[in-house]
Short mmCIF file of C-alpha atoms and ligand atoms in Angstrom, two decimals:
data_model
loop_
_atom_site.label_atom_id
_atom_site.label_comp_id
_atom_site.label_asym_id
_atom_site.label_seq_id
_atom_site.Cartn_x
_atom_site.Cartn_y
_atom_site.Cartn_z
CA UNK A 1 -38.44 3.58 -28.65
CA UNK A 2 -34.67 3.12 -28.92
CA UNK A 3 -33.17 -0.35 -29.02
CA UNK A 4 -31.52 0.29 -25.63
CA UNK A 5 -34.92 0.70 -24.08
CA UNK A 6 -36.22 -2.41 -25.82
CA UNK A 7 -33.26 -4.73 -25.13
CA UNK A 8 -31.09 -5.44 -22.14
CA UNK A 9 -27.83 -7.38 -21.85
CA UNK A 10 -27.53 -10.44 -19.61
CA UNK A 11 -23.98 -11.07 -18.44
CA UNK A 12 -22.37 -13.92 -16.52
CA UNK A 13 -18.66 -13.88 -15.69
CA UNK A 14 -16.24 -16.75 -15.17
CA UNK A 15 -13.13 -15.65 -13.31
CA UNK A 16 -9.92 -17.64 -13.00
CA UNK A 17 -7.73 -16.73 -10.06
CA UNK A 18 -4.15 -17.82 -9.41
CA UNK A 19 -3.73 -18.67 -5.76
CA UNK A 20 -0.85 -17.29 -3.69
CA UNK A 21 0.61 -20.62 -2.61
CA UNK A 22 4.25 -21.49 -2.31
CA UNK A 23 3.97 -24.56 -4.51
CA UNK A 24 1.82 -25.89 -7.34
CA UNK A 25 -1.45 -27.78 -6.97
CA UNK A 26 -0.24 -31.36 -7.36
CA UNK A 27 3.57 -31.18 -7.05
CA UNK A 28 6.25 -29.37 -5.07
CA UNK A 29 7.35 -26.99 -7.83
CA UNK A 30 7.44 -23.29 -7.02
CA UNK A 31 4.36 -21.28 -7.87
CA UNK A 32 6.03 -18.04 -8.92
CA UNK A 33 5.51 -15.61 -11.73
CA UNK A 34 8.30 -14.44 -13.99
CA UNK A 35 10.82 -17.33 -13.70
CA UNK A 36 12.91 -18.34 -16.73
CA UNK A 37 10.78 -20.55 -19.03
CA UNK A 38 10.52 -24.20 -17.95
CA UNK A 39 12.36 -23.63 -14.68
CA UNK A 40 9.49 -24.47 -12.34
CA UNK A 41 9.08 -27.97 -13.63
CA UNK A 42 9.09 -31.60 -12.48
CA UNK A 43 7.89 -34.94 -13.87
CA UNK A 44 4.40 -34.37 -12.41
CA UNK A 45 3.63 -30.96 -13.93
CA UNK A 46 5.47 -31.94 -17.12
CA UNK A 47 3.13 -34.97 -17.32
CA UNK A 48 5.70 -37.76 -17.53
CA UNK A 49 4.12 -41.21 -17.80
CA UNK A 50 3.37 -42.96 -14.53
CA UNK A 51 3.53 -39.96 -12.21
CA UNK A 52 0.86 -39.37 -9.58
CA UNK A 53 -0.58 -36.03 -8.43
CA UNK A 54 -0.53 -35.21 -4.70
CA UNK A 55 -2.97 -32.56 -3.49
CA UNK A 56 -1.35 -29.49 -1.92
CA UNK A 57 -3.17 -28.87 1.39
CA UNK A 58 -2.15 -25.20 1.31
CA UNK A 59 -4.70 -24.75 -1.48
CA UNK A 60 -7.58 -26.08 0.59
CA UNK A 61 -7.44 -23.44 3.30
CA UNK A 62 -7.24 -20.60 0.78
CA UNK A 63 -10.10 -22.05 -1.25
CA UNK A 64 -12.27 -22.47 1.86
CA UNK A 65 -11.46 -18.90 2.94
CA UNK A 66 -12.48 -17.65 -0.50
CA UNK A 67 -15.71 -19.64 -0.42
CA UNK A 68 -16.61 -18.30 3.01
CA UNK A 69 -15.76 -14.72 2.04
CA UNK A 70 -18.13 -15.11 -0.92
CA UNK A 71 -20.88 -16.60 1.29
CA UNK A 72 -20.70 -20.00 -0.41
CA UNK A 73 -21.66 -23.30 1.08
CA UNK A 74 -18.51 -25.41 1.55
CA UNK A 75 -18.93 -29.01 0.42
CA UNK A 76 -17.47 -31.41 2.96
CA UNK A 77 -16.73 -33.77 0.10
CA UNK A 78 -15.80 -32.62 -3.39
CA UNK A 79 -14.38 -34.52 -6.32
CA UNK A 80 -11.64 -33.82 -8.85
CA UNK A 81 -12.42 -34.56 -12.49
CA UNK A 82 -10.52 -34.79 -15.74
CA UNK A 83 -11.45 -32.30 -18.40
CA UNK A 84 -10.04 -33.65 -21.64
CA UNK A 85 -8.84 -31.48 -24.44
CA UNK A 86 -5.78 -31.27 -26.63
CA UNK A 87 -3.46 -28.33 -26.63
CA UNK A 88 0.37 -28.24 -26.66
CA UNK A 89 0.48 -26.39 -23.33
CA UNK A 90 -1.49 -29.20 -21.69
CA UNK A 91 0.86 -32.19 -21.92
CA UNK A 92 -1.40 -34.60 -19.99
CA UNK A 93 -4.16 -34.16 -22.54
CA UNK A 94 -6.52 -33.27 -19.72
CA UNK A 95 -6.82 -30.67 -17.01
CA UNK A 96 -7.60 -31.67 -13.45
CA UNK A 97 -10.60 -29.64 -12.36
CA UNK A 98 -13.79 -30.12 -10.37
CA UNK A 99 -16.99 -30.71 -12.25
CA UNK A 100 -20.03 -32.37 -10.71
CA UNK A 101 -18.98 -31.90 -7.10
CA UNK A 102 -17.21 -28.54 -6.63
CA UNK A 103 -15.77 -27.35 -3.31
CA UNK A 104 -17.93 -24.21 -3.01
CA UNK A 105 -21.57 -23.93 -4.02
CA UNK A 106 -23.80 -20.85 -4.31
CA UNK A 107 -22.78 -17.66 -2.57
CA UNK A 108 -22.83 -14.06 -3.78
CA UNK A 109 -20.88 -10.84 -4.16
CA UNK A 110 -22.53 -7.56 -3.13
CA UNK A 111 -21.53 -4.59 -5.24
CA UNK A 112 -21.16 -1.25 -3.50
CA UNK A 113 -22.28 2.02 -4.98
CA UNK A 114 -22.13 5.09 -2.76
CA UNK A 115 -21.60 3.00 0.32
CA UNK A 116 -24.77 1.00 -0.17
CA UNK A 117 -25.20 -2.47 -1.55
CA UNK A 118 -26.47 -1.58 -4.96
CA UNK A 119 -26.60 -5.05 -6.41
CA UNK A 120 -26.16 -8.67 -5.44
CA UNK A 121 -24.55 -11.00 -7.99
CA UNK A 122 -25.09 -14.64 -7.09
CA UNK A 123 -22.43 -17.27 -7.67
CA UNK A 124 -23.01 -20.67 -9.18
CA UNK A 125 -19.89 -22.23 -7.71
CA UNK A 126 -16.21 -21.87 -6.96
CA UNK A 127 -14.01 -24.84 -7.79
CA UNK A 128 -10.34 -25.76 -7.71
CA UNK A 129 -8.41 -26.56 -10.88
CA UNK A 130 -4.91 -26.51 -12.28
CA UNK A 131 -3.68 -24.03 -14.84
CA UNK A 132 -2.18 -25.08 -18.17
CA UNK A 133 1.22 -23.96 -19.47
CA UNK A 134 1.71 -21.25 -22.02
CA UNK A 135 2.35 -21.39 -25.75
CA UNK A 136 4.73 -18.75 -26.97
CA UNK A 137 4.47 -18.06 -30.66
CA UNK A 138 7.68 -16.82 -32.24
CA UNK A 139 8.45 -16.04 -35.89
CA UNK A 140 10.24 -19.34 -36.48
CA UNK A 141 7.88 -21.61 -34.58
CA UNK A 142 5.99 -22.07 -31.33
CA UNK A 143 7.46 -22.77 -27.92
CA UNK A 144 5.89 -24.18 -24.79
CA UNK A 145 6.60 -22.87 -21.29
CA UNK A 146 5.30 -25.19 -18.59
CA UNK A 147 6.05 -22.97 -15.57
CA UNK A 148 2.35 -22.26 -15.23
CA UNK A 149 1.34 -25.90 -15.72
CA UNK A 150 -0.19 -27.11 -12.46
CA UNK A 151 -0.45 -23.68 -10.82
CA UNK A 152 -3.50 -23.72 -8.53
CA UNK A 153 -6.54 -21.80 -9.72
CA UNK A 154 -9.97 -21.08 -8.40
CA UNK A 155 -12.69 -20.66 -10.97
CA UNK A 156 -15.44 -18.37 -9.75
CA UNK A 157 -18.57 -18.90 -11.85
CA UNK A 158 -21.15 -16.14 -11.54
CA UNK A 159 -24.87 -16.42 -12.25
CA UNK A 160 -26.01 -14.31 -15.22
CA UNK A 161 -27.17 -11.54 -12.86
CA UNK A 162 -25.14 -8.69 -14.33
CA UNK A 163 -26.98 -6.19 -16.53
CA UNK A 164 -24.36 -3.74 -17.78
CA UNK A 165 -20.67 -3.35 -18.58
CA UNK A 166 -20.30 -1.03 -15.57
CA UNK A 167 -21.81 -3.62 -13.25
CA UNK A 168 -19.41 -6.19 -14.66
CA UNK A 169 -16.50 -3.87 -13.85
CA UNK A 170 -17.81 -3.24 -10.34
CA UNK A 171 -18.24 -6.99 -9.77
CA UNK A 172 -14.70 -7.76 -10.90
CA UNK A 173 -13.22 -5.02 -8.75
CA UNK A 174 -15.10 -6.16 -5.68
CA UNK A 175 -14.15 -9.80 -6.27
CA UNK A 176 -10.52 -8.85 -6.79
CA UNK A 177 -10.50 -6.72 -3.63
CA UNK A 178 -11.98 -9.56 -1.58
CA UNK A 179 -9.36 -11.98 -2.91
CA UNK A 180 -6.55 -9.52 -2.13
CA UNK A 181 -7.87 -8.79 1.38
CA UNK A 182 -7.96 -12.48 2.27
CA UNK A 183 -4.53 -13.09 0.77
CA UNK A 184 -5.87 -15.55 -1.82
CA UNK A 185 -4.55 -13.71 -4.86
CA UNK A 186 -2.49 -10.73 -5.94
CA UNK A 187 -5.32 -9.81 -8.33
CA UNK A 188 -2.96 -8.81 -11.13
CA UNK A 189 -4.97 -8.91 -14.32
CA UNK A 190 -2.01 -7.82 -16.45
CA UNK A 191 0.06 -10.79 -15.25
CA UNK A 192 -2.78 -13.21 -15.85
CA UNK A 193 -3.28 -14.08 -12.21
CA UNK A 194 -6.85 -12.76 -12.40
CA UNK A 195 -8.52 -13.65 -15.70
CA UNK A 196 -12.07 -13.25 -16.83
CA UNK A 197 -14.28 -14.72 -19.54
CA UNK A 198 -17.49 -12.85 -20.18
CA UNK A 199 -20.72 -14.52 -21.33
CA UNK A 200 -23.09 -12.08 -22.96
CA UNK A 201 -26.60 -12.38 -24.35
CA UNK A 202 -29.39 -9.89 -24.96
CA UNK A 203 -33.14 -10.12 -24.53
CA UNK A 204 -36.19 -7.89 -24.69
CA UNK A 205 -36.76 -6.12 -21.41
CA UNK A 206 -39.45 -7.88 -19.40
CA UNK A 207 -38.63 -11.18 -21.10
CA UNK A 208 -37.85 -14.06 -18.73
CA UNK A 209 -35.92 -16.33 -21.07
CA UNK A 210 -32.28 -15.73 -21.79
CA UNK A 211 -31.06 -15.23 -25.33
CA UNK A 212 -28.28 -17.14 -27.06
CA UNK A 213 -24.94 -16.21 -25.49
CA UNK A 214 -21.44 -15.70 -26.73
CA UNK A 215 -18.37 -16.14 -24.57
CA UNK A 216 -15.59 -13.55 -24.83
CA UNK A 217 -12.04 -14.58 -23.99
CA UNK A 218 -8.74 -12.73 -23.74
CA UNK A 219 -9.89 -9.96 -21.44
CA UNK A 220 -6.75 -8.85 -19.66
CA UNK A 221 -7.74 -5.56 -18.08
CA UNK A 222 -10.79 -4.09 -16.36
CA UNK A 223 -11.12 -1.56 -19.15
CA UNK A 224 -11.10 -4.27 -21.79
CA UNK A 225 -13.78 -6.26 -19.98
CA UNK A 226 -16.06 -3.24 -19.90
CA UNK A 227 -15.32 -2.26 -23.49
CA UNK A 228 -15.77 -5.80 -24.80
CA UNK A 229 -19.11 -6.25 -23.05
CA UNK A 230 -20.37 -2.89 -24.29
CA UNK A 231 -19.26 -3.75 -27.82
CA UNK A 232 -20.77 -7.22 -27.74
CA UNK A 233 -24.05 -5.95 -26.29
CA UNK A 234 -24.35 -3.44 -29.12
CA UNK A 235 -23.48 -6.04 -31.75
CA UNK A 236 -26.09 -8.48 -30.45
CA UNK A 237 -28.79 -5.83 -30.13
CA UNK A 238 -28.17 -4.74 -33.72
CA UNK A 239 -28.42 -8.33 -34.93
CA UNK A 240 -31.50 -9.19 -32.89
CA UNK A 241 -33.38 -5.99 -33.67
CA UNK A 242 -32.82 -6.46 -37.39
CA UNK A 243 -34.24 -9.98 -37.26
CA UNK A 244 -30.93 -11.88 -37.43
CA UNK A 245 -29.86 -14.58 -35.03
CA UNK A 246 -26.95 -14.46 -32.60
CA UNK A 247 -24.76 -17.55 -32.92
CA UNK A 248 -23.50 -19.34 -29.84
CA UNK A 249 -19.75 -19.02 -30.22
CA UNK A 250 -16.51 -18.20 -28.48
CA UNK A 251 -15.13 -14.78 -29.29
CA UNK A 252 -11.79 -13.11 -28.82
CA UNK A 253 -11.52 -9.47 -27.81
CA UNK A 254 -9.12 -7.58 -30.03
CA UNK A 255 -7.95 -4.60 -27.97
CA UNK A 256 -6.39 -2.85 -30.97
CA UNK A 257 -9.47 -3.01 -33.19
CA UNK A 258 -11.73 -2.69 -30.14
CA UNK A 259 -13.96 -5.43 -31.50
CA UNK A 260 -14.78 -9.07 -30.83
CA UNK A 261 -14.09 -11.77 -33.41
CA UNK A 262 -14.97 -15.48 -33.54
CA UNK A 263 -12.40 -17.88 -32.11
CA UNK A 264 -13.87 -21.32 -32.58
CA UNK A 265 -17.39 -22.55 -32.64
CA UNK A 266 -18.03 -24.06 -29.30
CA UNK A 267 -19.68 -27.38 -28.76
CA UNK A 268 -21.06 -28.24 -25.36
CA UNK A 269 -19.48 -29.35 -22.15
CA UNK A 270 -19.70 -33.09 -22.84
CA UNK A 271 -17.08 -32.46 -25.47
CA UNK A 272 -14.62 -32.42 -22.59
CA UNK A 273 -15.56 -35.98 -21.58
CA UNK A 274 -15.39 -35.12 -17.90
CA UNK A 275 -14.93 -38.08 -15.57
CA UNK A 276 -13.80 -38.40 -11.95
CA UNK A 277 -10.01 -38.26 -11.57
CA UNK A 278 -8.93 -41.79 -10.63
CA UNK A 279 -5.55 -40.74 -9.24
CA UNK A 280 -6.93 -38.47 -6.51
CA UNK A 281 -9.23 -39.33 -3.62
CA UNK A 282 -12.28 -37.13 -2.99
CA UNK A 283 -11.37 -33.90 -1.24
CA UNK A 284 -12.63 -34.10 2.34
CA UNK A 285 -13.06 -30.92 4.39
CA UNK A 286 -13.16 -31.27 8.16
CA UNK A 287 -15.85 -29.03 9.70
CA UNK A 288 -13.16 -27.87 12.19
CA UNK A 289 -11.19 -26.41 9.29
CA UNK A 290 -14.21 -24.37 8.21
CA UNK A 291 -14.69 -23.11 11.76
CA UNK A 292 -11.02 -22.23 12.11
CA UNK A 293 -10.97 -20.35 8.79
CA UNK A 294 -14.17 -18.51 9.75
CA UNK A 295 -12.69 -17.39 13.05
CA UNK A 296 -9.51 -16.15 11.37
CA UNK A 297 -11.32 -14.31 8.55
CA UNK A 298 -9.75 -10.87 8.10
CA UNK A 299 -11.81 -7.72 7.67
CA UNK A 300 -13.38 -7.73 4.18
CA UNK A 301 -13.65 -4.67 1.91
CA UNK A 302 -17.37 -4.16 2.60
CA UNK A 303 -16.79 -4.27 6.36
CA UNK A 304 -13.87 -1.89 6.10
CA UNK A 305 -15.90 0.57 4.03
CA UNK A 306 -18.70 0.52 6.58
CA UNK A 307 -16.21 1.01 9.42
CA UNK A 308 -14.58 4.00 7.74
CA UNK A 309 -17.93 5.69 7.30
CA UNK A 310 -18.92 4.88 10.85
CA UNK A 311 -15.67 5.31 12.78
CA UNK A 312 -14.04 8.14 10.81
CA UNK A 313 -17.14 9.87 9.39
CA UNK A 314 -15.73 9.54 5.87
CA UNK A 315 -18.04 9.92 2.89
CA UNK A 316 -19.02 6.72 1.05
CA UNK A 317 -16.88 7.89 -1.85
CA UNK A 318 -13.79 8.41 0.32
CA UNK A 319 -14.32 5.06 2.02
CA UNK A 320 -14.70 3.35 -1.35
CA UNK A 321 -11.53 4.80 -2.85
CA UNK A 322 -9.44 4.12 0.26
CA UNK A 323 -10.58 0.51 0.61
CA UNK A 324 -10.39 -0.27 -3.11
CA UNK A 325 -6.71 -0.95 -2.52
CA UNK A 326 -5.72 -2.95 0.53
CA UNK A 327 -2.32 -1.27 0.81
CA UNK A 328 -3.83 2.19 0.47
CA UNK A 329 -6.28 1.57 3.28
CA UNK A 330 -3.51 0.16 5.44
CA UNK A 331 -1.43 3.24 4.75
CA UNK A 332 -4.40 5.41 5.75
CA UNK A 333 -4.70 3.63 9.07
CA UNK A 334 -0.94 3.88 9.69
CA UNK A 335 -1.03 7.61 8.99
CA UNK A 336 -3.65 7.94 11.71
CA UNK A 337 -1.78 5.67 14.11
CA UNK A 338 1.93 5.67 13.45
CA UNK A 339 4.71 7.39 15.36
CA UNK A 340 4.74 10.50 17.50
CA UNK A 341 3.72 13.65 15.62
CA UNK A 342 6.48 16.15 15.04
CA UNK A 343 6.83 19.56 16.69
CA UNK A 344 4.05 18.65 19.11
CA UNK A 345 1.46 19.10 16.35
CA UNK A 346 -1.78 17.15 16.67
CA UNK A 347 -2.18 14.01 14.55
CA UNK A 348 -4.01 14.58 11.28
CA UNK A 349 -7.76 14.21 11.30
CA UNK A 350 -9.15 11.22 9.41
CA UNK A 351 -10.82 13.54 6.92
CA UNK A 352 -7.56 15.34 6.15
CA UNK A 353 -5.60 12.09 5.86
CA UNK A 354 -8.26 10.47 3.66
CA UNK A 355 -8.46 13.37 1.26
CA UNK A 356 -4.74 13.89 1.07
CA UNK A 357 -4.17 10.21 0.35
CA UNK A 358 -6.83 9.73 -2.30
CA UNK A 359 -5.85 12.86 -4.20
CA UNK A 360 -2.21 13.86 -3.67
CA UNK A 361 -0.64 10.59 -2.56
CA UNK A 362 -2.53 8.47 -5.07
CA UNK A 363 -1.35 10.72 -7.89
CA UNK A 364 2.28 10.05 -6.91
CA UNK A 365 1.60 6.32 -6.52
CA UNK A 366 0.09 6.12 -10.00
CA UNK A 367 2.96 8.07 -11.51
CA UNK A 368 5.50 5.81 -9.82
CA UNK A 369 3.45 2.72 -10.75
CA UNK A 370 4.55 0.96 -7.55
CA UNK A 371 2.56 -0.17 -4.51
CA UNK A 372 1.98 2.66 -2.04
CA UNK A 373 4.23 1.04 0.59
CA UNK A 374 7.10 1.32 -1.86
CA UNK A 375 6.38 4.93 -2.63
CA UNK A 376 5.70 6.42 0.79
CA UNK A 377 6.45 5.91 4.39
CA UNK A 378 3.23 6.38 6.39
CA UNK A 379 5.17 8.08 9.20
CA UNK A 380 6.42 10.72 6.75
CA UNK A 381 2.89 11.48 5.59
CA UNK A 382 1.67 11.61 9.15
CA UNK A 383 4.41 14.08 10.06
CA UNK A 384 3.57 16.28 7.10
CA UNK A 385 -0.16 16.27 7.78
CA UNK A 386 0.38 16.91 11.47
CA UNK A 387 1.96 20.22 10.51
CA UNK A 388 -1.11 21.04 8.42
CA UNK A 389 -3.46 20.00 11.21
CA UNK A 390 -1.48 22.18 13.67
CA UNK A 391 -1.63 25.08 11.18
CA UNK A 392 2.16 25.24 11.07
CA UNK A 393 2.13 24.93 7.28
CA UNK A 394 -0.65 25.26 4.73
CA UNK A 395 -2.22 22.39 2.83
CA UNK A 396 -0.66 23.81 -0.32
CA UNK A 397 2.77 23.64 1.26
CA UNK A 398 2.13 19.98 2.14
CA UNK A 399 1.20 19.30 -1.47
CA UNK A 400 4.45 20.89 -2.58
CA UNK A 401 6.53 18.83 -0.18
CA UNK A 402 4.85 15.47 -0.90
CA UNK A 403 6.57 14.57 -4.21
CA UNK A 404 9.89 14.94 -2.42
CA UNK A 405 8.89 12.31 0.10
CA UNK A 406 8.72 9.61 -2.55
CA UNK A 407 10.98 6.83 -1.36
CA UNK A 408 13.96 5.52 -3.22
CA UNK A 409 14.74 8.77 -4.95
CA UNK A 410 17.73 10.87 -4.14
CA UNK A 411 17.21 13.51 -1.49
CA UNK A 412 20.22 15.47 -2.71
CA UNK A 413 19.26 19.02 -3.51
CA UNK A 414 16.17 18.88 -1.32
CA UNK A 415 17.06 21.24 1.49
CA UNK A 416 14.30 20.13 3.81
CA UNK A 417 14.82 16.42 3.56
CA UNK A 418 17.21 14.56 5.76
CA UNK A 419 19.33 12.11 3.82
CA UNK A 420 18.73 8.66 5.22
CA UNK A 421 19.24 5.14 4.08
CA UNK A 422 16.27 3.93 2.04
CA UNK A 423 15.48 7.33 0.58
CA UNK A 424 14.18 10.70 1.62
CA UNK A 425 12.61 11.19 5.02
CA UNK A 426 10.32 13.83 6.31
CA UNK A 427 12.10 16.43 8.37
CA UNK A 428 9.53 18.59 10.13
CA UNK A 429 11.88 21.34 11.24
CA UNK A 430 13.25 21.93 7.76
CA UNK A 431 9.77 21.96 6.26
CA UNK A 432 8.58 24.49 8.81
CA UNK A 433 11.68 26.63 8.23
CA UNK A 434 10.86 26.72 4.55
CA UNK A 435 7.07 26.81 4.52
CA UNK A 436 6.28 27.69 8.11
CA UNK A 437 3.50 30.14 8.65
CA UNK A 438 2.36 32.11 11.61
CA UNK A 439 -0.84 30.83 13.11
CA UNK A 440 -0.39 32.76 16.31
CA UNK A 441 -3.81 34.37 16.75
CA UNK A 442 -2.55 37.22 18.92
CA UNK A 443 0.03 38.29 16.31
CA UNK A 444 -2.54 38.07 13.53
CA UNK A 445 -5.13 39.95 15.59
CA UNK A 446 -2.62 42.75 16.20
CA UNK A 447 -1.93 43.02 12.46
CA UNK A 448 -5.70 43.09 11.76
CA UNK A 449 -6.13 45.90 14.27
CA UNK A 450 -3.36 47.89 12.62
CA UNK A 451 -4.90 47.46 9.17
CA UNK A 452 -8.39 48.35 10.38
CA UNK A 453 -7.29 51.54 12.09
CA UNK A 454 -5.17 52.57 9.07
CA UNK A 455 -8.10 52.24 6.64
CA UNK A 456 -11.17 53.80 8.32
CA UNK A 457 -12.85 54.81 5.03
CA UNK A 458 -12.54 51.34 3.51
CA UNK A 459 -13.73 49.73 6.71
CA UNK A 460 -16.83 51.93 6.68
CA UNK A 461 -17.53 50.91 3.07
CA UNK A 462 -17.20 47.27 3.96
CA UNK A 463 -19.47 47.60 6.96
CA UNK A 464 -22.02 49.38 4.77
CA UNK A 465 -22.37 46.13 2.84
CA UNK A 466 -19.54 45.86 0.28
CA UNK A 467 -18.67 42.30 1.23
CA UNK A 468 -16.44 41.79 -1.79
CA UNK A 469 -13.86 44.05 -0.11
CA UNK A 470 -12.99 41.31 2.35
CA UNK A 471 -10.16 40.02 0.17
CA UNK A 472 -8.59 43.51 0.13
CA UNK A 473 -8.21 43.39 3.93
CA UNK A 474 -6.89 39.84 3.87
CA UNK A 475 -4.24 41.02 1.42
CA UNK A 476 -3.20 43.90 3.66
CA UNK A 477 -2.95 41.70 6.74
CA UNK A 478 -0.96 39.10 4.85
CA UNK A 479 1.40 41.85 3.65
CA UNK A 480 1.75 43.18 7.18
CA UNK A 481 2.72 39.64 8.28
CA UNK A 482 5.35 39.33 5.56
CA UNK A 483 3.25 36.73 3.69
CA UNK A 484 3.81 34.16 6.40
CA UNK A 485 0.44 34.10 8.14
CA UNK A 486 -2.01 31.25 7.93
CA UNK A 487 -4.77 32.50 5.59
CA UNK A 488 -7.42 30.51 7.40
CA UNK A 489 -6.60 32.18 10.71
CA UNK A 490 -6.55 35.61 9.05
CA UNK A 491 -9.99 34.91 7.62
CA UNK A 492 -11.42 33.92 10.97
CA UNK A 493 -9.93 36.78 12.97
CA UNK A 494 -10.58 39.44 10.35
CA UNK A 495 -14.19 38.43 9.85
CA UNK A 496 -14.85 38.81 13.58
CA UNK A 497 -13.06 42.13 13.82
CA UNK A 498 -14.73 43.63 10.75
CA UNK A 499 -18.16 42.50 11.90
CA UNK A 500 -17.80 44.24 15.24
CA UNK A 501 -18.16 48.01 15.20
P1 ADP B 601 -20.03 -23.46 -19.71
O1 ADP B 601 -19.81 -24.70 -18.94
O2 ADP B 601 -20.20 -23.67 -21.16
O3 ADP B 601 -19.00 -22.41 -19.43
P2 ADP B 601 -22.12 -22.63 -17.88
O4 ADP B 601 -23.56 -23.06 -17.94
O5 ADP B 601 -21.30 -23.17 -16.80
O6 ADP B 601 -21.47 -22.91 -19.29
O7 ADP B 601 -22.12 -21.07 -17.79
C1 ADP B 601 -20.98 -20.37 -17.78
C2 ADP B 601 -21.26 -18.90 -17.58
O8 ADP B 601 -22.17 -18.40 -18.53
C3 ADP B 601 -21.86 -18.56 -16.22
O9 ADP B 601 -21.10 -17.53 -15.66
C4 ADP B 601 -23.25 -18.11 -16.53
O10 ADP B 601 -23.65 -17.06 -15.67
C5 ADP B 601 -23.14 -17.58 -17.93
N1 ADP B 601 -24.38 -17.70 -18.72
C6 ADP B 601 -25.12 -18.80 -18.89
N2 ADP B 601 -26.15 -18.54 -19.72
C7 ADP B 601 -26.04 -17.24 -20.09
C8 ADP B 601 -26.80 -16.37 -20.95
N3 ADP B 601 -27.87 -16.79 -21.63
N4 ADP B 601 -26.39 -15.11 -21.09
C9 ADP B 601 -25.30 -14.66 -20.45
N5 ADP B 601 -24.55 -15.42 -19.64
C10 ADP B 601 -24.91 -16.70 -19.46
MG1 MG B 602 -17.32 -21.41 -19.73
ZN1 ZN B 603 6.05 -29.82 -10.79
#
């Protein structure tokens, strides 16, 4: 029996999420990414002596919304606590967090696979805390940037319910999507606004007790989380199966070496000497607030996926890809809804729009590395797909035109794009002039008739069972139409005509 059949990993994730508030958690400084170092700073978040924190109410509503979206119980009374540790980017010498009495308790995240809930990962808690600043290590010394000091965070602590690196990735993606849908976070792992620590242990399958765990830090992309967990699982299984012990320690993921390495040996939580924060009153949540937030809850990713399958008959895969990005799914719905279709073509079907977006459009979005709203105008895509739906141009022609609809690029030299402020715009008439095809059934039928009567011997062969000759007739009809006929219509008409004798 292989070690993978004997052992299984047990994984619990702790996720830190920057909240999209205007100001910081306990002061009025701006909560914005990318400012000049030490520009978002005041005596409170710089920890001058004698200052007092004031709780930012904006945080409460977002935190409650997050808790409700994750099915948590919202505590009507929660308590801030001081978590003491020393680090240059933490000038107070402690971080204000929540410890014994967090705002959100319990809850769960359901992971989708093929449109079904494949797995439920329970949550321990979600609590509010402030972020620390940032140490910047340069060649000639270290610098401290306190812009991030006091930025509001939620820490989402998961139960150790995850059993593989892939499940960990799916959990993080679903959690990020939920946070983006409810406007709690921008979910940008690369910018540190969505950070994850992974706790990993292994045990014999069938065993109830958990093994000794390590905690991996510095995971700044979904890929790295999955790689680090897979690496750490393997390392621990090798140790355990050869009779060695796994040490409880904190590890750092080294993305270049693709390996974990020890950071510091970790003592236990009482090291932090948690005690209730004396400068802040308990956080009281009015039940009316909970009700109001519940009523205003936007559609969540799982609900949107189910709706797409139900309302638009999309496949679970299509629904999953479209909803995995809030902007992409909004673009999809705009393509179905927006503006009057051009040249009296019908609006695109949901299936056509879904497939075109998740293949062609997404390729352009990834290449441009910008949000889809920056790359495309939904009305342009709708216009283009309307022409396909109305058989005025082929799908291939639409694929050819799409890259030229990317916004913000010059439309000079593109004959079928109208020059407009803000970039290229779809111009249906020009596209049809260039790529237009004849879908007129009567004209195609006449061409089919001509071809059939000109080739009696070949037609007889075909009717005697040589089905592979079909393409030969399609070619002749296409030639007769000057290459401008819709191949799908030729296929349909020709098949009928050749079948009849
Ligand atoms: P700490 O306060 O040291 O971070 P917690 O008990 O709060 O410890 O657990 C933190 C995280 O570790 C949780 O996400 C939990 O699911 C996970 N965890 C706890 N025990 C294990 C284990 N044996 N194996 C894997 N993950 C674990
Ligand atoms: Mg921890
Ligand atoms: Zn401040």
